[in-house]
PDB file of C-alpha atoms in Angstrom:
ATOM      1  CA  MET A  63      23.481  12.785 -18.466  1.00  0.00           C
ATOM      2  CA  THR A  64      25.898  10.173 -20.335  1.00  0.00           C
ATOM      3  CA  SER A  65      24.106   8.758 -23.728  1.00  0.00           C
ATOM      4  CA  THR A  66      24.056   5.295 -24.223  1.00  0.00           C
ATOM      5  CA  THR A  67      23.800   5.126 -27.708  1.00  0.00           C
ATOM      6  CA  PHE A  68      26.231   6.380 -30.841  1.00  0.00           C
ATOM      7  CA  HIS A  69      26.056   6.167 -34.566  1.00  0.00           C
ATOM      8  CA  ILE A  70      29.010   4.673 -35.916  1.00  0.00           C
ATOM      9  CA  GLY A  71      29.647   6.404 -39.330  1.00  0.00           C
ATOM     10  CA  LYS A  72      27.279   9.059 -38.360  1.00  0.00           C
ATOM     11  CA  ASP A  73      24.266   6.779 -39.377  1.00  0.00           C
ATOM     12  CA  LEU A  74      24.401   3.443 -37.544  1.00  0.00           C
ATOM     13  CA  ARG A  75      23.155   3.274 -34.363  1.00  0.00           C
ATOM     14  CA  VAL A  76      24.484   0.930 -31.384  1.00  0.00           C
ATOM     15  CA  ARG A  77      24.411   0.861 -27.907  1.00  0.00           C
ATOM     16  CA  ARG A  78      27.481   2.070 -26.611  1.00  0.00           C
ATOM     17  CA  LEU A  79      28.335  -0.636 -23.912  1.00  0.00           C
ATOM     18  CA  GLY A  80      29.121  -3.805 -26.634  1.00  0.00           C
ATOM     19  CA  PHE A  81      30.440  -7.269 -26.123  1.00  0.00           C
ATOM     20  CA  GLY A  82      33.886  -8.330 -27.127  1.00  0.00           C
ATOM     21  CA  ALA A  83      33.546 -12.349 -27.950  1.00  0.00           C
ATOM     22  CA  MET A  84      37.233 -13.079 -28.369  1.00  0.00           C
ATOM     23  CA  ARG A  85      36.853 -14.874 -24.946  1.00  0.00           C
ATOM     24  CA  LEU A  86      33.826 -17.242 -26.204  1.00  0.00           C
ATOM     25  CA  PRO A  87      35.093 -20.996 -26.474  1.00  0.00           C
ATOM     26  CA  THR A  88      34.844 -22.460 -29.866  1.00  0.00           C
ATOM     27  CA  GLU A  89      35.883 -26.103 -29.640  1.00  0.00           C
ATOM     28  CA  PRO A  90      33.066 -28.704 -29.192  1.00  0.00           C
ATOM     29  CA  GLY A  91      31.909 -29.625 -25.991  1.00  0.00           C
ATOM     30  CA  PRO A  92      29.774 -28.271 -23.044  1.00  0.00           C
ATOM     31  CA  ALA A  93      31.876 -24.902 -23.021  1.00  0.00           C
ATOM     32  CA  ARG A  94      31.236 -23.926 -26.190  1.00  0.00           C
ATOM     33  CA  GLU A  95      27.186 -24.631 -25.682  1.00  0.00           C
ATOM     34  CA  ALA A  96      27.735 -22.372 -22.652  1.00  0.00           C
ATOM     35  CA  ALA A  97      29.473 -20.019 -25.296  1.00  0.00           C
ATOM     36  CA  LEU A  98      26.402 -20.026 -27.361  1.00  0.00           C
ATOM     37  CA  GLY A  99      23.881 -18.905 -24.524  1.00  0.00           C
ATOM     38  CA  VAL A 100      26.409 -16.053 -23.717  1.00  0.00           C
ATOM     39  CA  ALA A 101      26.343 -14.640 -27.128  1.00  0.00           C
ATOM     40  CA  ARG A 102      22.390 -15.149 -27.289  1.00  0.00           C
ATOM     41  CA  ARG A 103      22.008 -13.713 -23.393  1.00  0.00           C
ATOM     42  CA  ALA A 104      24.041 -10.322 -24.619  1.00  0.00           C
ATOM     43  CA  VAL A 105      21.237  -9.895 -27.334  1.00  0.00           C
ATOM     44  CA  GLU A 106      18.428 -10.651 -25.032  1.00  0.00           C
ATOM     45  CA  LEU A 107      20.143  -7.498 -22.571  1.00  0.00           C
ATOM     46  CA  GLY A 108      20.088  -5.285 -25.578  1.00  0.00           C
ATOM     47  CA  VAL A 109      23.692  -5.675 -26.899  1.00  0.00           C
ATOM     48  CA  THR A 110      23.695  -4.259 -30.221  1.00  0.00           C
ATOM     49  CA  LEU A 111      27.546  -3.919 -30.712  1.00  0.00           C
ATOM     50  CA  ILE A 112      29.212  -7.471 -30.798  1.00  0.00           C
ATOM     51  CA  ASP A 113      33.083  -7.450 -31.803  1.00  0.00           C
ATOM     52  CA  THR A 114      35.025 -10.532 -33.652  1.00  0.00           C
ATOM     53  CA  ALA A 115      37.695 -11.082 -35.617  1.00  0.00           C
ATOM     54  CA  HIS A 116      39.088 -13.423 -38.431  1.00  0.00           C
ATOM     55  CA  LEU A 117      42.049 -14.006 -36.107  1.00  0.00           C
ATOM     56  CA  TYR A 118      39.940 -14.764 -33.098  1.00  0.00           C
ATOM     57  CA  GLY A 119      39.935 -19.103 -34.180  1.00  0.00           C
ATOM     58  CA  ALA A 120      40.869 -18.545 -37.996  1.00  0.00           C
ATOM     59  CA  GLY A 121      36.804 -17.592 -38.208  1.00  0.00           C
ATOM     60  CA  ALA A 122      35.960 -19.989 -35.486  1.00  0.00           C
ATOM     61  CA  ASN A 123      34.418 -17.285 -33.341  1.00  0.00           C
ATOM     62  CA  GLU A 124      32.496 -16.158 -36.214  1.00  0.00           C
ATOM     63  CA  GLU A 125      30.933 -19.073 -37.267  1.00  0.00           C
ATOM     64  CA  LEU A 126      30.180 -19.379 -33.474  1.00  0.00           C
ATOM     65  CA  LEU A 127      28.410 -16.289 -33.328  1.00  0.00           C
ATOM     66  CA  ALA A 128      26.533 -17.205 -36.468  1.00  0.00           C
ATOM     67  CA  GLU A 129      25.244 -20.212 -35.039  1.00  0.00           C
ATOM     68  CA  ALA A 130      24.175 -18.633 -31.727  1.00  0.00           C
ATOM     69  CA  LEU A 131      22.363 -15.485 -33.529  1.00  0.00           C
ATOM     70  CA  HIS A 132      21.688 -16.086 -37.322  1.00  0.00           C
ATOM     71  CA  PRO A 133      19.356 -15.161 -38.249  1.00  0.00           C
ATOM     72  CA  TYR A 134      19.950 -11.783 -36.940  1.00  0.00           C
ATOM     73  CA  PRO A 135      17.494  -9.331 -34.873  1.00  0.00           C
ATOM     74  CA  GLU A 136      17.258  -6.031 -36.772  1.00  0.00           C
ATOM     75  CA  GLY A 137      19.800  -3.756 -35.063  1.00  0.00           C
ATOM     76  CA  LEU A 138      22.399  -6.102 -34.532  1.00  0.00           C
ATOM     77  CA  LEU A 139      25.838  -5.038 -35.361  1.00  0.00           C
ATOM     78  CA  ILE A 140      28.538  -7.653 -35.488  1.00  0.00           C
ATOM     79  CA  THR A 141      31.735  -6.381 -36.360  1.00  0.00           C
ATOM     80  CA  THR A 142      34.579  -8.274 -37.574  1.00  0.00           C
ATOM     81  CA  LYS A 143      38.541  -7.766 -38.083  1.00  0.00           C
ATOM     82  CA  VAL A 144      40.827  -8.937 -41.070  1.00  0.00           C
ATOM     83  CA  GLY A 145      44.608  -8.109 -41.813  1.00  0.00           C
ATOM     84  CA  VAL A 146      46.177 -11.060 -39.710  1.00  0.00           C
ATOM     85  CA  ALA A 147      46.817 -14.179 -41.063  1.00  0.00           C
ATOM     86  CA  ARG A 148      48.877 -17.468 -40.947  1.00  0.00           C
ATOM     87  CA  SER A 149      51.745 -16.460 -43.504  1.00  0.00           C
ATOM     88  CA  GLY A 150      54.618 -16.350 -41.569  1.00  0.00           C
ATOM     89  CA  PRO A 151      57.713 -18.642 -42.182  1.00  0.00           C
ATOM     90  CA  ALA A 152      56.245 -21.531 -40.146  1.00  0.00           C
ATOM     91  CA  GLY A 153      52.505 -20.765 -40.681  1.00  0.00           C
ATOM     92  CA  GLU A 154      52.570 -18.539 -37.526  1.00  0.00           C
ATOM     93  CA  TRP A 155      49.981 -15.484 -37.143  1.00  0.00           C
ATOM     94  CA  LYS A 156      51.390 -12.274 -38.468  1.00  0.00           C
ATOM     95  CA  VAL A 157      50.206  -9.348 -39.788  1.00  0.00           C
ATOM     96  CA  ASP A 158      49.157  -9.252 -43.027  1.00  0.00           C
ATOM     97  CA  GLY A 159      47.784  -6.716 -45.170  1.00  0.00           C
ATOM     98  CA  ARG A 160      47.854  -7.839 -48.609  1.00  0.00           C
ATOM     99  CA  PRO A 161      45.173  -6.947 -50.835  1.00  0.00           C
ATOM    100  CA  ALA A 162      44.783 -10.860 -51.921  1.00  0.00           C
ATOM    101  CA  VAL A 163      44.733 -11.709 -47.874  1.00  0.00           C
ATOM    102  CA  LEU A 164      41.815  -8.684 -47.148  1.00  0.00           C
ATOM    103  CA  ARG A 165      39.866  -9.819 -49.773  1.00  0.00           C
ATOM    104  CA  ASP A 166      40.077 -13.515 -48.990  1.00  0.00           C
ATOM    105  CA  GLN A 167      39.565 -13.009 -45.079  1.00  0.00           C
ATOM    106  CA  VAL A 168      36.511 -10.767 -46.245  1.00  0.00           C
ATOM    107  CA  ASP A 169      34.847 -13.171 -48.396  1.00  0.00           C
ATOM    108  CA  GLN A 170      35.496 -15.655 -45.297  1.00  0.00           C
ATOM    109  CA  ALA A 171      33.528 -13.604 -42.684  1.00  0.00           C
ATOM    110  CA  LEU A 172      30.805 -13.030 -45.048  1.00  0.00           C
ATOM    111  CA  ARG A 173      30.255 -16.963 -45.400  1.00  0.00           C
ATOM    112  CA  ARG A 174      30.906 -17.681 -41.807  1.00  0.00           C
ATOM    113  CA  LEU A 175      28.742 -14.608 -40.436  1.00  0.00           C
ATOM    114  CA  ARG A 176      26.086 -15.646 -43.006  1.00  0.00           C
ATOM    115  CA  VAL A 177      25.322 -12.102 -44.425  1.00  0.00           C
ATOM    116  CA  GLN A 178      25.693 -10.210 -47.557  1.00  0.00           C
ATOM    117  CA  ARG A 179      27.893  -7.356 -46.296  1.00  0.00           C
ATOM    118  CA  ILE A 180      29.476  -6.619 -43.087  1.00  0.00           C
ATOM    119  CA  GLU A 181      28.688  -3.251 -41.845  1.00  0.00           C
ATOM    120  CA  LEU A 182      31.763  -2.343 -40.073  1.00  0.00           C
ATOM    121  CA  LEU A 183      34.881  -4.374 -40.835  1.00  0.00           C
ATOM    122  CA  GLN A 184      37.822  -3.213 -39.179  1.00  0.00           C
ATOM    123  CA  LEU A 185      41.804  -3.494 -39.938  1.00  0.00           C
ATOM    124  CA  HIS A 186      42.905  -5.612 -37.717  1.00  0.00           C
ATOM    125  CA  ARG A 187      46.876  -3.772 -37.722  1.00  0.00           C
ATOM    126  CA  VAL A 188      48.400  -1.957 -40.397  1.00  0.00           C
ATOM    127  CA  ASP A 189      50.833  -3.988 -41.846  1.00  0.00           C
ATOM    128  CA  PRO A 190      54.210  -2.243 -42.252  1.00  0.00           C
ATOM    129  CA  GLU A 191      55.268  -4.436 -44.960  1.00  0.00           C
ATOM    130  CA  THR A 192      52.401  -3.238 -47.414  1.00  0.00           C
ATOM    131  CA  PRO A 193      51.866   0.428 -48.499  1.00  0.00           C
ATOM    132  CA  LEU A 194      48.816   2.257 -46.169  1.00  0.00           C
ATOM    133  CA  ALA A 195      47.439   2.999 -49.655  1.00  0.00           C
ATOM    134  CA  ASP A 196      46.847  -0.668 -50.891  1.00  0.00           C
ATOM    135  CA  GLN A 197      45.389  -2.013 -47.530  1.00  0.00           C
ATOM    136  CA  LEU A 198      42.884   0.599 -47.420  1.00  0.00           C
ATOM    137  CA  GLY A 199      42.390   0.776 -51.027  1.00  0.00           C
ATOM    138  CA  THR A 200      41.410  -2.770 -50.896  1.00  0.00           C
ATOM    139  CA  LEU A 201      38.900  -2.065 -48.596  1.00  0.00           C
ATOM    140  CA  GLY A 202      37.715   0.844 -50.212  1.00  0.00           C
ATOM    141  CA  GLU A 203      37.070  -1.485 -52.853  1.00  0.00           C
ATOM    142  CA  LEU A 204      35.266  -3.860 -51.239  1.00  0.00           C
ATOM    143  CA  ARG A 205      32.751  -1.130 -49.756  1.00  0.00           C
ATOM    144  CA  ALA A 206      32.196  -0.155 -53.191  1.00  0.00           C
ATOM    145  CA  GLU A 207      31.618  -3.718 -54.212  1.00  0.00           C
ATOM    146  CA  GLY A 208      28.900  -3.943 -51.698  1.00  0.00           C
ATOM    147  CA  LYS A 209      30.526  -6.354 -49.496  1.00  0.00           C
ATOM    148  CA  ILE A 210      31.432  -3.355 -46.842  1.00  0.00           C
ATOM    149  CA  GLY A 211      29.312  -0.677 -44.993  1.00  0.00           C
ATOM    150  CA  ARG A 212      31.929   0.892 -43.414  1.00  0.00           C
ATOM    151  CA  ILE A 213      35.837   0.990 -42.227  1.00  0.00           C
ATOM    152  CA  GLY A 214      37.559   0.847 -39.516  1.00  0.00           C
ATOM    153  CA  LEU A 215      41.073   0.758 -38.007  1.00  0.00           C
ATOM    154  CA  SER A 216      42.918  -0.902 -35.009  1.00  0.00           C
ATOM    155  CA  GLU A 217      45.592   0.109 -32.965  1.00  0.00           C
ATOM    156  CA  VAL A 218      46.689   2.763 -34.734  1.00  0.00           C
ATOM    157  CA  THR A 219      48.669   6.281 -33.819  1.00  0.00           C
ATOM    158  CA  VAL A 220      47.155   9.738 -34.802  1.00  0.00           C
ATOM    159  CA  ALA A 221      49.550   9.768 -37.711  1.00  0.00           C
ATOM    160  CA  GLU A 222      48.258   7.000 -39.168  1.00  0.00           C
ATOM    161  CA  LEU A 223      44.869   7.752 -38.352  1.00  0.00           C
ATOM    162  CA  ASP A 224      45.101  10.981 -40.231  1.00  0.00           C
ATOM    163  CA  GLN A 225      47.128   9.170 -43.272  1.00  0.00           C
ATOM    164  CA  ALA A 226      44.149   6.615 -43.327  1.00  0.00           C
ATOM    165  CA  ARG A 227      41.698   9.410 -43.681  1.00  0.00           C
ATOM    166  CA  GLY A 228      43.052  10.630 -46.608  1.00  0.00           C
ATOM    167  CA  PHE A 229      42.027   7.210 -48.366  1.00  0.00           C
ATOM    168  CA  VAL A 230      39.126   6.295 -46.852  1.00  0.00           C
ATOM    169  CA  ASP A 231      36.332   7.532 -44.729  1.00  0.00           C
ATOM    170  CA  VAL A 232      37.227   6.114 -41.151  1.00  0.00           C
ATOM    171  CA  ALA A 233      34.148   4.870 -39.312  1.00  0.00           C
ATOM    172  CA  SER A 234      35.865   3.691 -36.125  1.00  0.00           C
ATOM    173  CA  VAL A 235      39.263   2.788 -34.426  1.00  0.00           C
ATOM    174  CA  GLN A 236      39.863   0.114 -31.497  1.00  0.00           C
ATOM    175  CA  ASN A 237      42.951   0.854 -29.371  1.00  0.00           C
ATOM    176  CA  ARG A 238      43.708  -0.446 -25.997  1.00  0.00           C
ATOM    177  CA  TYR A 239      42.969   1.655 -22.946  1.00  0.00           C
ATOM    178  CA  ASN A 240      41.270   1.438 -20.002  1.00  0.00           C
ATOM    179  CA  LEU A 241      41.105   3.279 -16.552  1.00  0.00           C
ATOM    180  CA  LEU A 242      44.729   2.920 -16.110  1.00  0.00           C
ATOM    181  CA  ASP A 243      46.135   2.517 -19.289  1.00  0.00           C
ATOM    182  CA  ARG A 244      45.667   5.484 -21.514  1.00  0.00           C
ATOM    183  CA  GLU A 245      48.669   5.632 -24.059  1.00  0.00           C
ATOM    184  CA  HIS A 246      46.522   6.169 -26.528  1.00  0.00           C
ATOM    185  CA  GLU A 247      44.774   9.428 -25.052  1.00  0.00           C
ATOM    186  CA  PRO A 248      45.799  11.678 -28.035  1.00  0.00           C
ATOM    187  CA  VAL A 249      44.346   8.999 -30.486  1.00  0.00           C
ATOM    188  CA  LEU A 250      40.724   9.148 -28.479  1.00  0.00           C
ATOM    189  CA  ALA A 251      40.999  12.903 -28.591  1.00  0.00           C
ATOM    190  CA  ALA A 252      41.323  12.818 -32.316  1.00  0.00           C
ATOM    191  CA  CYS A 253      38.093  10.353 -32.805  1.00  0.00           C
ATOM    192  CA  GLU A 254      36.143  12.556 -30.445  1.00  0.00           C
ATOM    193  CA  ALA A 255      37.138  15.448 -32.919  1.00  0.00           C
ATOM    194  CA  ALA A 256      36.404  14.120 -35.710  1.00  0.00           C
ATOM    195  CA  GLY A 257      33.082  11.897 -34.385  1.00  0.00           C
ATOM    196  CA  ILE A 258      34.604   8.957 -34.901  1.00  0.00           C
ATOM    197  CA  ALA A 259      33.838   5.884 -32.948  1.00  0.00           C
ATOM    198  CA  PHE A 260      36.347   4.526 -29.988  1.00  0.00           C
ATOM    199  CA  LEU A 261      36.345   1.071 -29.220  1.00  0.00           C
ATOM    200  CA  PRO A 262      38.550   0.181 -26.376  1.00  0.00           C
ATOM    201  CA  TRP A 263      39.917  -3.198 -26.470  1.00  0.00           C
ATOM    202  CA  ARG A 264      41.267  -4.806 -22.790  1.00  0.00           C
ATOM    203  CA  PRO A 265      38.520  -1.757 -21.034  1.00  0.00           C
ATOM    204  CA  VAL A 266      39.049  -3.308 -17.779  1.00  0.00           C
ATOM    205  CA  THR A 267      42.585  -4.294 -16.336  1.00  0.00           C
ATOM    206  CA  TRP A 268      44.257  -3.882 -13.026  1.00  0.00           C
ATOM    207  CA  GLY A 269      47.461  -2.179 -12.197  1.00  0.00           C
ATOM    208  CA  GLU A 270      49.708  -1.625  -8.975  1.00  0.00           C
ATOM    209  CA  SER A 271      47.758  -2.483  -5.533  1.00  0.00           C
ATOM    210  CA  GLY A 272      47.519   1.553  -4.870  1.00  0.00           C
ATOM    211  CA  ALA A 273      45.174   2.130  -7.988  1.00  0.00           C
ATOM    212  CA  GLN A 274      43.338  -1.523  -7.074  1.00  0.00           C
ATOM    213  CA  ALA A 275      42.541  -0.250  -3.475  1.00  0.00           C
ATOM    214  CA  GLU A 276      41.312   3.171  -4.900  1.00  0.00           C
ATOM    215  CA  ILE A 277      39.332   1.746  -7.629  1.00  0.00           C
ATOM    216  CA  ALA A 278      37.781  -0.900  -5.036  1.00  0.00           C
ATOM    217  CA  ALA A 279      36.834   1.971  -2.330  1.00  0.00           C
ATOM    218  CA  VAL A 280      35.108   3.775  -5.054  1.00  0.00           C
ATOM    219  CA  ALA A 281      33.000   0.644  -5.877  1.00  0.00           C
ATOM    220  CA  ALA A 282      31.978  -0.282  -2.109  1.00  0.00           C
ATOM    221  CA  GLU A 283      30.894   3.921  -1.864  1.00  0.00           C
ATOM    222  CA  LEU A 284      28.529   3.243  -5.030  1.00  0.00           C
ATOM    223  CA  GLY A 285      27.492  -0.285  -4.048  1.00  0.00           C
ATOM    224  CA  ALA A 286      29.150  -1.719  -7.543  1.00  0.00           C
ATOM    225  CA  THR A 287      32.065  -3.755  -8.628  1.00  0.00           C
ATOM    226  CA  PRO A 288      35.358  -2.707  -9.235  1.00  0.00           C
ATOM    227  CA  THR A 289      34.571  -3.539 -13.016  1.00  0.00           C
ATOM    228  CA  GLN A 290      31.828  -1.516 -13.205  1.00  0.00           C
ATOM    229  CA  VAL A 291      33.316   1.300 -11.782  1.00  0.00           C
ATOM    230  CA  ALA A 292      36.207   0.845 -14.759  1.00  0.00           C
ATOM    231  CA  LEU A 293      33.623   0.854 -17.441  1.00  0.00           C
ATOM    232  CA  ALA A 294      31.311   3.750 -16.090  1.00  0.00           C
ATOM    233  CA  TRP A 295      34.183   5.610 -16.145  1.00  0.00           C
ATOM    234  CA  LEU A 296      34.991   4.929 -19.653  1.00  0.00           C
ATOM    235  CA  LEU A 297      31.541   5.630 -20.910  1.00  0.00           C
ATOM    236  CA  GLY A 298      31.796   8.967 -18.614  1.00  0.00           C
ATOM    237  CA  ARG A 299      35.236   9.684 -20.086  1.00  0.00           C
ATOM    238  CA  SER A 300      34.068  10.546 -23.976  1.00  0.00           C
ATOM    239  CA  PRO A 301      30.980  10.486 -25.742  1.00  0.00           C
ATOM    240  CA  VAL A 302      32.819   8.521 -28.874  1.00  0.00           C
ATOM    241  CA  ILE A 303      33.813   5.634 -26.446  1.00  0.00           C
ATOM    242  CA  LEU A 304      32.162   2.057 -27.231  1.00  0.00           C
ATOM    243  CA  PRO A 305      33.669  -0.408 -24.423  1.00  0.00           C
ATOM    244  CA  ILE A 306      33.529  -3.916 -25.444  1.00  0.00           C
ATOM    245  CA  PRO A 307      34.215  -5.778 -22.388  1.00  0.00           C
ATOM    246  CA  GLY A 308      34.450  -9.498 -23.184  1.00  0.00           C
ATOM    247  CA  THR A 309      33.743 -12.570 -20.998  1.00  0.00           C
ATOM    248  CA  ALA A 310      32.448 -16.197 -21.263  1.00  0.00           C
ATOM    249  CA  ARG A 311      30.733 -16.352 -18.070  1.00  0.00           C
ATOM    250  CA  THR A 312      26.749 -15.167 -18.257  1.00  0.00           C
ATOM    251  CA  ASP A 313      27.134 -13.637 -14.721  1.00  0.00           C
ATOM    252  CA  HIS A 314      29.936 -11.539 -15.504  1.00  0.00           C
ATOM    253  CA  LEU A 315      28.181 -10.305 -19.050  1.00  0.00           C
ATOM    254  CA  GLU A 316      25.246  -9.019 -16.661  1.00  0.00           C
ATOM    255  CA  GLU A 317      27.832  -7.475 -14.257  1.00  0.00           C
ATOM    256  CA  ASN A 318      29.020  -5.811 -17.007  1.00  0.00           C
ATOM    257  CA  LEU A 319      25.902  -4.288 -18.609  1.00  0.00           C
ATOM    258  CA  ALA A 320      24.652  -3.111 -15.531  1.00  0.00           C
ATOM    259  CA  ALA A 321      27.636  -0.447 -15.496  1.00  0.00           C
ATOM    260  CA  GLU A 322      25.632   1.406 -17.683  1.00  0.00           C
ATOM    261  CA  GLY A 323      23.373   2.609 -14.667  1.00  0.00           C
ATOM    262  CA  LEU A 324      26.313   3.491 -12.642  1.00  0.00           C
ATOM    263  CA  ALA A 325      26.861   7.123 -12.352  1.00  0.00           C
ATOM    264  CA  LEU A 326      29.974   8.561 -11.249  1.00  0.00           C
ATOM    265  CA  GLY A 327      29.764  12.267  -9.396  1.00  0.00           C
ATOM    266  CA  PRO A 328      32.394  14.543 -10.170  1.00  0.00           C
ATOM    267  CA  ALA A 329      34.232  13.791  -6.737  1.00  0.00           C
ATOM    268  CA  HIS A 330      34.571   9.957  -7.640  1.00  0.00           C
ATOM    269  CA  ARG A 331      35.553  10.906 -11.074  1.00  0.00           C
ATOM    270  CA  ASP A 332      38.306  13.002  -9.810  1.00  0.00           C
ATOM    271  CA  ARG A 333      39.823  10.231  -8.001  1.00  0.00           C
ATOM    272  CA  LEU A 334      39.821   8.162 -10.712  1.00  0.00           C
ATOM    273  CA  ASP A 335      40.988  10.305 -13.244  1.00  0.00           C
ATOM    274  CA  ARG A 336      44.302  10.887 -11.252  1.00  0.00           C
ATOM    275  CA  LEU A 337      45.147   7.050 -11.064  1.00  0.00           C
ATOM    276  CA  ALA A 338      46.946   7.025 -14.505  1.00  0.00           C
ATOM    277  CA  ALA A 339      48.417  10.283 -15.837  1.00  0.00           C
ATOM    278  CA  PRO A 340      47.021  10.770 -19.452  1.00  0.00           C
ATOM    279  CA  ALA A 341      49.813  10.252 -22.468  1.00  0.00           C
TER     280      ALA A 341
END
């Protein structure tokens, strides 16, 4: 039977099917009010892992989650990401892992999320212009200072993951991965071998029509939706996978979370496995 929970960093227990907050509108108005309701409904339905980032609205997404959920219920993990900043020549967003930037964004996240410590802090991207030792060394210092509980990475290769583990304990990796896009299969394998949480972003996507038709056929046979099939496939793919599907609609949220109860038999899984060749 597929486990519904995972211990990030070996000690932080979360429900494997989480929620990605990126799509929640943050501008004042009815859409924002609805977004607050979606975040609250996620927690009501038992979500214990919510993903956000400094990049999402320059911290506005973090503020939205705090408004919706603070004071946080026991066991709720809000993980955020740092390392992308408006530091391009014209003030545009760019990967920026300079120590001062990482420290500032962590301090901003602590203030916006209204917490003393971020239990899981992920480096949004590795900055090729800043030595990795400086980037991870800074996060390690922040952990020693008690501002960070665990350190994760995002969009890394196996080589980068190996190198990073030489500097810090890596608790999670957040790479793009789904039923039809398995480019990072080697990274998933490395995470599984090391017991590192693998949070696939863009966990649901659609490819060419033949693949869509096959997924729809499996869904029809199981009385489910294609999205639920895609999420159930991820949950069964590896015990370290923690999908974080995002939505701004309560009905889609409920549909996504119901995928946890969908059982894919060997025949269905075999058909789905063949839709995209592993990397």
